Tab-separated table of C-alpha atoms in Angstrom:
chain	number	residue	atom	x	y	z
Q	30	MET	CA	-9.395	-54.165	41.934
Q	31	THR	CA	-8.170	-52.341	39.214
Q	32	ASP	CA	-9.578	-52.954	35.858
Q	33	PRO	CA	-6.716	-53.724	33.303
Q	34	ARG	CA	-9.191	-52.166	30.155
Q	35	THR	CA	-9.090	-47.985	30.014
Q	36	TRP	CA	-12.112	-46.053	29.292
Q	37	ALA	CA	-12.192	-43.830	25.998
Q	38	ALA	CA	-13.619	-40.572	25.067
Q	39	PRO	CA	-16.471	-40.525	22.668
Q	40	GLY	CA	-15.418	-40.604	19.444
Q	41	SER	CA	-12.070	-40.602	20.304
Q	42	GLY	CA	-11.769	-43.913	18.390
Q	43	THR	CA	-8.917	-45.394	20.847
Q	44	PRO	CA	-9.769	-48.644	20.931
Q	45	PRO	CA	-9.525	-51.189	24.430
Q	46	ASP	CA	-6.097	-52.181	25.673
Q	47	ASP	CA	-7.190	-55.975	25.004
Q	48	GLY	CA	-7.987	-55.210	21.518
Q	49	SER	CA	-12.158	-56.469	21.924
Q	50	ALA	CA	-14.489	-54.597	20.310
Q	51	GLN	CA	-16.130	-53.115	22.341
Q	52	PRO	CA	-20.472	-51.984	21.654
Q	53	SER	CA	-21.567	-49.424	19.853
Q	54	LEU	CA	-24.750	-47.879	18.163
Q	55	SER	CA	-24.955	-46.965	15.195
Q	56	SER	CA	-27.128	-46.791	12.142
Q	57	ALA	CA	-27.592	-46.998	8.547
Q	58	GLU	CA	-25.326	-45.159	6.548
Q	59	PRO	CA	-26.580	-42.095	3.912
Q	60	SER	CA	-27.715	-43.613	0.458
Q	61	SER	CA	-24.948	-43.596	-2.217
Q	62	ALA	CA	-26.812	-40.591	-4.114
Q	63	ASP	CA	-26.909	-38.571	-1.102
Q	64	ARG	CA	-23.252	-39.400	0.580
Q	65	PRO	CA	-20.402	-37.772	-0.696
Q	66	SER	CA	-17.539	-39.720	-1.127
Q	67	ALA	CA	-15.294	-40.118	2.440
Q	68	GLU	CA	-11.848	-38.479	2.974
Q	69	PRO	CA	-9.533	-39.597	5.375
Q	70	SER	CA	-9.446	-37.382	8.612
Q	71	PRO	CA	-8.817	-37.951	11.665
Q	72	ALA	CA	-11.161	-38.772	14.181
Q	73	ASP	CA	-10.916	-35.694	16.260
Q	74	GLU	CA	-10.933	-33.302	13.616
Q	75	VAL	CA	-13.894	-31.360	14.655
Q	76	GLU	CA	-11.689	-30.640	18.089
Q	77	LEU	CA	-9.616	-28.052	15.919
Q	78	GLU	CA	-9.025	-24.778	16.675
Q	79	THR	CA	-11.842	-23.062	13.872
Q	80	GLU	CA	-12.636	-19.661	13.029
Q	81	ILE	CA	-16.501	-19.541	13.427
Q	82	PRO	CA	-16.999	-19.784	16.510
Q	83	LEU	CA	-19.704	-23.471	17.559
Q	84	ARG	CA	-21.889	-21.372	19.379
Q	85	PRO	CA	-25.350	-18.925	18.433
Q	86	LEU	CA	-23.393	-16.330	16.751
Q	87	GLY	CA	-23.964	-11.848	16.654
Q	88	VAL	CA	-24.433	-9.732	13.611
Q	89	SER	CA	-20.718	-9.276	13.543
Q	90	GLU	CA	-20.082	-12.755	13.366
Q	91	ILE	CA	-22.203	-13.570	10.695
Q	92	LEU	CA	-20.952	-11.862	7.812
Q	93	ASP	CA	-17.144	-12.341	9.172
Q	94	GLY	CA	-17.996	-15.877	9.095
Q	95	ALA	CA	-19.412	-14.633	5.370
Q	96	VAL	CA	-15.932	-13.336	4.617
Q	97	THR	CA	-13.533	-16.637	6.608
Q	98	TYR	CA	-15.713	-19.125	4.746
Q	99	ILE	CA	-15.144	-17.412	0.826
Q	100	ARG	CA	-11.471	-16.773	2.223
Q	101	ARG	CA	-11.177	-21.024	3.169
Q	102	ASN	CA	-12.871	-22.031	0.127
Q	103	PRO	CA	-12.421	-20.245	-2.797
Q	104	ARG	CA	-12.419	-22.214	-5.511
Q	105	ALA	CA	-15.473	-24.200	-4.366
Q	106	THR	CA	-17.302	-20.921	-3.436
Q	107	LEU	CA	-15.861	-18.677	-6.214
Q	108	GLY	CA	-16.263	-21.530	-8.725
Q	109	MET	CA	-19.833	-21.672	-8.838
Q	110	SER	CA	-19.937	-18.249	-8.194
Q	111	ALA	CA	-18.298	-17.194	-11.569
Q	112	VAL	CA	-19.935	-20.109	-13.442
Q	113	LEU	CA	-23.862	-19.018	-12.387
Q	114	THR	CA	-22.521	-15.039	-12.249
Q	115	SER	CA	-21.487	-15.476	-15.711
Q	116	VAL	CA	-24.619	-16.799	-17.391
Q	117	VAL	CA	-26.835	-14.000	-16.413
Q	118	GLU	CA	-24.942	-11.133	-17.321
Q	119	VAL	CA	-24.221	-12.569	-20.365
Q	120	ILE	CA	-28.213	-12.695	-20.689
Q	121	VAL	CA	-29.008	-9.188	-19.647
Q	122	THR	CA	-25.510	-7.930	-21.994
Q	123	LEU	CA	-27.499	-9.865	-25.130
Q	124	ALA	CA	-30.910	-8.181	-23.213
Q	125	GLN	CA	-29.259	-4.636	-23.568
Q	126	TYR	CA	-27.294	-4.885	-26.355
Q	127	PHE	CA	-30.306	-6.342	-28.968
Q	128	LEU	CA	-33.143	-4.178	-27.439
Q	129	ILE	CA	-31.477	-0.850	-26.313
Q	130	GLY	CA	-29.209	-0.673	-28.724
Q	131	SER	CA	-30.798	-0.429	-31.385
Q	132	GLN	CA	-32.990	2.100	-30.463
Q	133	ALA	CA	-29.615	4.128	-29.977
Q	134	ARG	CA	-29.023	4.009	-32.345
Q	135	ASN	CA	-31.959	5.174	-34.390
Q	136	GLU	CA	-33.035	8.873	-34.041
Q	137	VAL	CA	-33.504	10.470	-30.427
Q	138	THR	CA	-37.508	10.987	-30.195
Q	139	PRO	CA	-39.148	11.294	-27.361
Q	140	ARG	CA	-40.962	8.519	-28.271
Q	141	VAL	CA	-37.410	6.636	-28.801
Q	142	LEU	CA	-35.774	8.059	-26.032
Q	143	GLU	CA	-39.658	6.316	-23.415
Q	144	ARG	CA	-39.121	3.275	-25.100
Q	145	SER	CA	-35.448	2.590	-24.103
Q	146	LEU	CA	-35.681	3.758	-21.078
Q	147	GLY	CA	-39.228	1.125	-20.604
Q	148	TRP	CA	-36.312	-2.050	-22.464
Q	149	ALA	CA	-33.628	-0.496	-19.614
Q	150	PHE	CA	-36.046	-0.746	-16.343
Q	151	LEU	CA	-37.597	-4.211	-17.886
Q	152	THR	CA	-33.787	-6.057	-18.692
Q	153	PHE	CA	-32.036	-4.368	-15.201
Q	154	ALA	CA	-35.508	-5.787	-13.263
Q	155	GLY	CA	-34.583	-8.969	-15.044
Q	156	GLY	CA	-30.923	-9.211	-14.089
Q	157	LEU	CA	-32.188	-8.023	-10.335
Q	158	LEU	CA	-34.096	-11.439	-10.907
Q	159	LEU	CA	-32.216	-14.020	-12.022
Q	160	THR	CA	-28.963	-12.252	-9.317
Q	161	ALA	CA	-31.485	-12.870	-6.786
Q	162	PHE	CA	-32.301	-16.419	-8.556
Q	163	VAL	CA	-28.317	-17.304	-7.909
Q	164	VAL	CA	-27.934	-16.255	-4.366
Q	165	LEU	CA	-30.559	-18.505	-3.246
Q	166	LEU	CA	-29.008	-21.494	-5.430
Q	167	LEU	CA	-25.697	-20.562	-3.794
Q	168	ALA	CA	-26.853	-20.430	-0.628
Q	169	GLY	CA	-28.017	-23.881	-1.198
Q	170	MET	CA	-25.387	-25.330	-2.961
Q	171	LEU	CA	-22.873	-23.502	-0.600
Q	172	ALA	CA	-24.148	-24.866	2.281
Q	173	PRO	CA	-22.232	-27.958	2.441
Q	174	VAL	CA	-18.761	-25.658	2.873
Q	175	MET	CA	-20.483	-23.925	5.598
Q	176	ALA	CA	-21.212	-26.555	7.340
Q	177	ARG	CA	-17.846	-27.807	7.014
Q	178	THR	CA	-16.230	-24.748	7.388
Q	179	LEU	CA	-17.875	-24.259	11.194
Q	180	LEU	CA	-15.958	-27.583	12.070
Q	181	GLY	CA	-12.789	-26.691	11.058
Q	182	ARG	CA	-12.498	-28.543	7.829
Q	183	SER	CA	-12.140	-27.544	3.873
Q	184	THR	CA	-14.029	-28.223	0.654
Q	185	SER	CA	-13.190	-28.315	-2.968
Q	186	PHE	CA	-15.258	-27.808	-5.473
Q	187	ALA	CA	-15.656	-31.803	-6.777
Q	188	ARG	CA	-16.668	-32.320	-3.371
Q	189	THR	CA	-18.700	-29.819	-2.947
Q	190	TRP	CA	-20.588	-30.390	-6.460
Q	191	ARG	CA	-21.009	-34.085	-5.544
Q	192	VAL	CA	-23.164	-33.603	-2.442
Q	193	VAL	CA	-25.005	-31.332	-4.636
Q	194	ARG	CA	-25.899	-32.774	-7.653
Q	195	PRO	CA	-28.472	-35.043	-6.459
Q	196	ARG	CA	-30.539	-32.814	-4.745
Q	197	LEU	CA	-29.975	-29.854	-7.535
Q	198	PRO	CA	-33.512	-30.424	-9.500
Q	199	ARG	CA	-35.657	-29.613	-6.229
Q	200	LEU	CA	-32.820	-27.291	-5.365
Q	201	VAL	CA	-33.515	-25.300	-8.563
Q	202	GLY	CA	-37.157	-25.952	-8.316
Q	203	ALA	CA	-37.693	-24.949	-3.972
Q	204	ALA	CA	-35.219	-21.133	-5.675
Q	205	ALA	CA	-38.111	-20.733	-8.740
Q	206	ILE	CA	-40.466	-21.027	-6.246
Q	207	VAL	CA	-39.376	-18.696	-3.470
Q	208	LEU	CA	-38.987	-16.432	-6.455
Q	209	ALA	CA	-42.622	-16.838	-7.872
Q	210	ILE	CA	-43.818	-16.542	-3.906
Q	211	VAL	CA	-42.062	-13.065	-3.315
Q	212	PHE	CA	-43.398	-11.868	-7.540
Q	213	LEU	CA	-46.722	-13.008	-5.829
Q	214	ALA	CA	-46.863	-11.204	-3.471
Q	215	VAL	CA	-45.815	-7.945	-5.099
Q	216	VAL	CA	-48.351	-8.357	-8.083
Q	217	ILE	CA	-50.960	-8.931	-6.063
Q	218	PRO	CA	-51.359	-6.053	-4.359
Q	219	LEU	CA	-50.469	-3.744	-7.728
Q	220	LEU	CA	-53.506	-5.317	-9.564
Q	221	PRO	CA	-56.098	-2.815	-7.761
Q	222	LEU	CA	-53.992	0.003	-9.499
Q	223	ALA	CA	-53.237	-1.441	-12.577
Q	224	ALA	CA	-56.991	-2.287	-13.377
Q	225	ALA	CA	-58.241	1.100	-12.123
Q	226	ALA	CA	-55.593	2.775	-14.840
Q	227	ALA	CA	-56.818	-0.172	-17.629
Q	228	ALA	CA	-60.062	0.833	-16.977
Q	229	GLY	CA	-59.322	4.657	-16.925
Q	230	ALA	CA	-60.718	5.458	-12.842
Q	231	PRO	CA	-60.926	8.966	-12.158
Q	232	ASP	CA	-57.170	9.833	-11.050
Q	233	GLY	CA	-58.017	10.050	-7.341
Q	234	LEU	CA	-59.464	6.504	-7.569
Q	235	GLN	CA	-55.872	5.747	-9.004
Q	236	ALA	CA	-53.563	7.182	-6.720
Q	237	LEU	CA	-55.345	5.501	-3.721
Q	238	ALA	CA	-54.975	2.163	-4.717
Q	239	ALA	CA	-51.461	3.488	-5.989
Q	240	ILE	CA	-50.941	4.921	-1.891
Q	241	VAL	CA	-52.145	1.662	-0.426
Q	242	GLY	CA	-50.998	-1.300	-3.283
Q	243	VAL	CA	-47.685	-0.171	-3.247
Q	244	PRO	CA	-46.075	-0.250	0.328
Q	245	LEU	CA	-48.861	-3.061	0.972
Q	246	ALA	CA	-46.281	-4.930	-2.051
Q	247	LEU	CA	-43.121	-3.622	-0.733
Q	248	VAL	CA	-44.263	-5.339	3.072
Q	249	MET	CA	-45.300	-8.433	1.420
Q	250	MET	CA	-42.495	-9.182	-0.629
Q	251	VAL	CA	-39.851	-8.529	2.520
Q	252	ALA	CA	-41.919	-10.731	4.159
Q	253	GLY	CA	-42.223	-13.483	2.160
Q	254	TYR	CA	-38.248	-13.207	0.936
Q	255	VAL	CA	-37.813	-12.789	4.873
Q	256	TRP	CA	-40.006	-16.230	5.475
Q	257	PHE	CA	-38.183	-18.626	2.869
Q	258	ALA	CA	-35.033	-17.340	2.501
Q	259	PHE	CA	-34.103	-20.561	4.092
Q	260	THR	CA	-35.601	-23.030	1.778
Q	261	THR	CA	-32.611	-24.165	-0.141
Q	262	PRO	CA	-29.735	-24.504	2.653
Q	263	ILE	CA	-32.855	-26.667	4.504
Q	264	LEU	CA	-33.191	-28.877	1.420
Q	265	VAL	CA	-29.719	-29.369	0.693
Q	266	MET	CA	-29.011	-29.990	4.709
Q	267	GLU	CA	-31.238	-31.798	5.938
Q	268	ARG	CA	-32.551	-33.659	2.684
Q	269	ARG	CA	-35.981	-32.831	2.712
Q	270	GLY	CA	-38.464	-32.206	-0.521
Q	271	VAL	CA	-38.959	-28.937	-1.788
Q	272	ILE	CA	-42.765	-28.338	0.362
Q	273	ALA	CA	-40.825	-29.515	3.761
Q	274	SER	CA	-38.349	-27.610	2.838
Q	275	LEU	CA	-40.476	-24.081	2.205
Q	276	ARG	CA	-42.348	-25.150	5.924
Q	277	ARG	CA	-39.313	-25.515	8.429
Q	278	SER	CA	-37.782	-22.453	7.010
Q	279	ALA	CA	-41.069	-20.907	7.783
Q	280	GLU	CA	-40.759	-22.946	11.161
Q	281	ILE	CA	-37.128	-21.884	11.677
Q	282	VAL	CA	-37.877	-17.646	11.321
Q	283	ARG	CA	-40.989	-17.755	13.366
Q	284	GLY	CA	-40.426	-16.126	16.891
Q	285	ARG	CA	-37.490	-14.187	15.207
Q	286	TRP	CA	-38.292	-12.803	12.090
Q	287	TRP	CA	-36.772	-9.309	12.613
Q	288	ARG	CA	-33.380	-10.306	13.571
Q	289	THR	CA	-33.932	-12.442	10.419
Q	290	PHE	CA	-34.828	-9.302	8.453
Q	291	GLY	CA	-32.501	-7.016	10.549
Q	292	VAL	CA	-28.911	-8.997	9.191
Q	293	LEU	CA	-30.358	-9.650	5.537
Q	294	PHE	CA	-31.290	-6.162	5.338
Q	295	LEU	CA	-27.921	-5.510	6.004
Q	296	THR	CA	-26.565	-7.521	4.553
Q	297	LEU	CA	-28.143	-6.052	0.913
Q	298	VAL	CA	-27.546	-2.649	2.551
Q	299	ILE	CA	-23.291	-4.166	1.558
Q	300	THR	CA	-23.438	-5.849	-0.836
Q	301	VAL	CA	-25.554	-3.444	-3.013
Q	302	LEU	CA	-22.868	-0.898	-2.796
Q	303	ALA	CA	-20.019	-3.181	-3.507
Q	304	GLU	CA	-21.617	-4.856	-6.493
Q	305	PHE	CA	-22.944	-1.446	-8.106
Q	306	VAL	CA	-20.757	0.861	-6.471
Q	307	VAL	CA	-17.306	0.261	-5.545
Q	308	LEU	CA	-16.635	-3.122	-7.517
Q	309	PRO	CA	-17.575	-1.645	-11.237
Q	310	ALA	CA	-16.057	1.731	-10.816
Q	311	PRO	CA	-12.466	1.159	-12.457
Q	312	PHE	CA	-14.665	-0.239	-15.097
Q	313	THR	CA	-16.923	2.490	-15.584
Q	314	VAL	CA	-13.935	5.149	-15.525
Q	315	VAL	CA	-12.531	3.007	-18.507
Q	316	GLN	CA	-15.794	3.032	-19.788
Q	317	GLN	CA	-16.394	6.702	-19.824
Q	318	ILE	CA	-12.523	7.420	-20.839
Q	319	LEU	CA	-13.362	5.091	-24.450
Q	320	LEU	CA	-16.247	7.250	-24.514
Q	321	ALA	CA	-14.819	10.779	-23.694
Q	322	VAL	CA	-12.556	9.679	-26.741
Q	323	HIS	CA	-14.912	8.345	-29.408
Q	324	PRO	CA	-17.885	10.210	-28.665
Q	325	GLU	CA	-20.172	8.121	-30.608
Q	326	PRO	CA	-18.743	4.285	-30.791
Q	327	GLY	CA	-19.917	2.326	-33.091
Q	328	GLY	CA	-18.574	-1.433	-34.309
Q	329	TRP	CA	-16.151	-3.366	-32.377
Q	330	MET	CA	-15.871	0.127	-30.192
Q	331	LEU	CA	-19.206	-0.403	-29.454
Q	332	VAL	CA	-19.372	-4.184	-28.727
Q	333	GLY	CA	-15.357	-3.350	-26.282
Q	334	LEU	CA	-17.835	-1.051	-24.596
Q	335	VAL	CA	-20.240	-3.631	-23.311
Q	336	ALA	CA	-18.035	-6.397	-23.314
Q	337	LEU	CA	-15.980	-4.286	-20.703
Q	338	GLY	CA	-19.507	-3.312	-19.022
Q	339	ALA	CA	-20.318	-6.900	-18.689
Q	340	LEU	CA	-16.606	-8.305	-17.313
Q	341	GLY	CA	-16.618	-5.335	-14.409
Q	342	ARG	CA	-20.336	-6.982	-13.592
Q	343	ILE	CA	-19.227	-10.210	-13.181
Q	344	ILE	CA	-16.216	-9.594	-11.939
Q	345	ALA	CA	-18.587	-8.193	-9.154
Q	346	GLY	CA	-21.166	-10.524	-8.720
Q	347	THR	CA	-18.674	-13.682	-8.541
Q	348	LEU	CA	-17.028	-12.224	-5.484
Q	349	ILE	CA	-20.408	-10.590	-4.089
Q	350	ASN	CA	-22.668	-13.056	-4.576
Q	351	PRO	CA	-21.059	-15.910	-2.222
Q	352	PHE	CA	-21.129	-13.745	0.225
Q	353	ASN	CA	-25.018	-13.271	0.068
Q	354	ALA	CA	-25.306	-16.874	0.047
Q	355	ALA	CA	-23.432	-17.129	2.706
Q	356	VAL	CA	-24.953	-14.863	5.091
Q	357	ILE	CA	-28.079	-17.129	4.494
Q	358	ALA	CA	-27.026	-20.681	5.277
Q	359	ILE	CA	-25.023	-19.365	8.436
Q	360	LEU	CA	-28.297	-17.500	9.495
Q	361	TYR	CA	-30.236	-20.920	8.749
Q	362	ALA	CA	-27.271	-22.454	11.438
Q	363	ASP	CA	-27.115	-19.437	14.061
Q	364	ARG	CA	-30.761	-19.739	14.594
Q	365	ARG	CA	-30.484	-23.678	14.733
Q	366	MET	CA	-28.403	-23.323	17.442
Q	367	ARG	CA	-30.644	-20.740	19.210
Q	368	ARG	CA	-33.731	-23.080	18.507
Q	369	GLU	CA	-32.797	-26.199	18.587
Q	370	ALA	CA	-29.326	-26.625	20.271
Q	371	PHE	CA	-28.001	-27.478	17.412
Q	372	ASP	CA	-24.826	-26.669	18.311
Q	373	LEU	CA	-24.682	-29.240	21.101
Q	374	GLU	CA	-25.644	-31.448	19.154
Q	375	LEU	CA	-22.637	-31.124	17.375
Q	376	GLN	CA	-20.329	-31.195	20.700
Q	377	MET	CA	-22.152	-34.079	22.021
Q	378	ASP	CA	-22.656	-36.546	18.606
Q	379	PRO	CA	-19.643	-35.272	16.474
Q	380	PRO	CA	-19.440	-36.711	12.985
Q	381	GLN	CA	-16.923	-38.788	12.205
Q	382	GLU	CA	-16.694	-39.775	8.443
Q	383	ASP	CA	-19.846	-37.495	6.814
Q	384	PRO	CA	-19.963	-33.716	8.404
Q	385	LEU	CA	-22.779	-33.203	6.880
Q	386	ALA	CA	-24.862	-36.186	8.250
Q	387	ALA	CA	-24.983	-34.423	12.060
Q	388	TRP	CA	-27.465	-31.499	10.240
Q	389	LEU	CA	-30.216	-33.861	9.972
Q	390	PRO	CA	-32.769	-33.586	12.368
Q	391	GLY	CA	-32.257	-34.754	15.154
Q	392	PRO	CA	-34.181	-35.589	18.420
Q	393	LEU	CA	-34.388	-31.663	19.555
Q	394	THR	CA	-35.605	-31.113	16.484
Q	395	ALA	CA	-39.404	-29.410	16.935
Q	396	ALA	CA	-42.262	-31.440	16.383
Q	397	GLY	CA	-44.555	-29.938	12.993
Q	398	SER	CA	-42.061	-29.334	10.748
Q	399	GLY	CA	-43.056	-32.104	8.517
Q	400	PRO	CA	-42.435	-35.672	7.733
Q	401	GLN	CA	-38.842	-36.605	8.596
Q	402	PRO	CA	-36.323	-37.597	6.329
Q	403	GLN	CA	-35.564	-40.950	5.625
Q	404	VAL	CA	-31.568	-40.970	6.135
Q	405	PRO	CA	-31.111	-41.341	9.931
Q	406	ARG	CA	-28.176	-39.525	11.253
Q	407	GLY	CA	-25.174	-39.804	13.016
Q	408	SER	CA	-25.799	-41.505	16.238
Q	409	PHE	CA	-23.732	-41.048	19.080
Q	410	ARG	CA	-21.108	-44.094	19.451
Q	411	TRP	CA	-20.191	-45.007	22.774
Q	412	THR	CA	-16.664	-47.099	24.225
Q	413	VAL	CA	-16.822	-48.643	27.698
Q	414	PRO	CA	-15.357	-50.761	29.289
Q	415	ALA	CA	-16.884	-54.864	29.078
Q	416	PRO	CA	-18.415	-54.928	32.624
Q	417	SER	CA	-17.340	-58.550	34.633
Q	418	GLY	CA	-19.451	-61.623	33.497
Q	419	THR	CA	-21.325	-62.274	30.450
Q	420	TRP	CA	-20.686	-59.140	27.485
Q	421	PRO	CA	-22.875	-57.968	25.972
Q	422	PRO	CA	-26.168	-59.557	28.564
Q	423	SER	CA	-28.446	-61.498	26.551
Q	424	PRO	CA	-31.746	-60.189	25.562
Q	425	HIS	CA	-33.538	-63.393	27.065
Q	426	THR	CA	-31.834	-63.306	30.549
Q	427	PRO	CA	-34.162	-62.749	33.885
Q	428	PRO	CA	-33.702	-60.273	36.134
Q	429	PRO	CA	-32.255	-60.753	39.382
Q	430	PRO	CA	-35.045	-61.661	42.034
Q	431	TYR	CA	-36.771	-59.067	43.771
Q	432	ALA	CA	-34.831	-59.434	47.629
Q	433	PRO	CA	-36.865	-57.819	50.027
Q	434	ARG	CA	-35.471	-55.421	53.068
Q	435	PRO	CA	-35.234	-57.093	56.151
Q	436	PRO	CA	-37.491	-55.866	58.840
Q	437	HIS	CA	-36.563	-52.723	60.728
Q	438	ALA	CA	-34.882	-53.942	64.408
Q	439	PRO	CA	-37.478	-52.924	67.553
Q	440	PRO	CA	-36.336	-49.871	68.796
Q	441	PRO	CA	-34.269	-49.915	72.706
Q	442	PRO	CA	-35.217	-50.295	75.835
Q	443	PRO	CA	-36.166	-46.442	77.429
Q	444	PRO	CA	-33.174	-46.108	80.620
Q	445	PRO	CA	-33.658	-46.905	84.023
Q	446	GLY	CA	-35.820	-44.048	85.287
Q	447	TRP	CA	-37.319	-42.491	82.723
Q	448	ARG	CA	-40.523	-41.330	82.655
Q	449	PRO	CA	-41.932	-39.603	79.476
């Protein structure tokens, strides 16, 4: 006989023909502070064709995926990047105007020139530090956009902000701690050189301290950044604390440090060329033309030149910073796919209402990555036909009695005339 009730694929949401409720395994919903507002979407949305393949990615696929996620979500990615980049560039521009502009208006002497170059270096270094802080912030703030893009879903600016806002204080603290680790990695190897210079040590000793300290500082700076580059995406996607996110980032990078370094270094080369050479070039040309017409600008002309340079840097940073952050977020997803078979988890357990819940650590996550978050991730949902009899069975129903198998029948007698 054929059971009139039909099978339903896991996650398809197809009810049985007779309308009876089927058993399902479900877990508690995330807290209202961490859960974004639900959007009506078809149950099989995860099976839509996506431009970023849901599998371990190559280097070119990671870079192309970063461009894809910006192109498919321009309001969320470029909007947040424009806000943060504008704040940074306004601070840097005001510092340059008041620290260097006042020196340039004085008589040009070796001392004034030396002081101007010193302030220029400090403002440039400060701008790079603030830009790195913005990139780390964007890597965490735009990680939900990357997660939905992998599943073929777009994300608005408002939805992204609702997801990130409860985690924003911890996100700022995590980005600051990562930069502090990188800064200490640079300063500590240079302390002997600074001490030798301050004490007036012989030139040979100062040269030896520089030969040893400068390369060591560079190596420790790069190593610290690579080990903890995934801290902000982990904090948002896995809903961990700051220290647990740092520990989790180091664990994910472990075993693939050189590959992670190679992808981040290639991204750095691309972003430096685009942000400091290609995109600001038109604004630099206009500035040179104005300086050729007015060799000694002053008043509003000087303000206009400074504002023009700041506008070029804002546009360049708005376009480049989310690309850099997207590479970090997608590389984090790639590391989870390679290390924890996360792509298989998404295929076995497709997210229904909240795609971000699937990024919480599941049963395949390696142990030793710190305490697990209290919010449970989505669970498997199975829809099966009910068997005959009472369903679901009572937990107090005793098991069927054990029935021993009957003994084997004795072998037949040998044929007549047979001898061993």
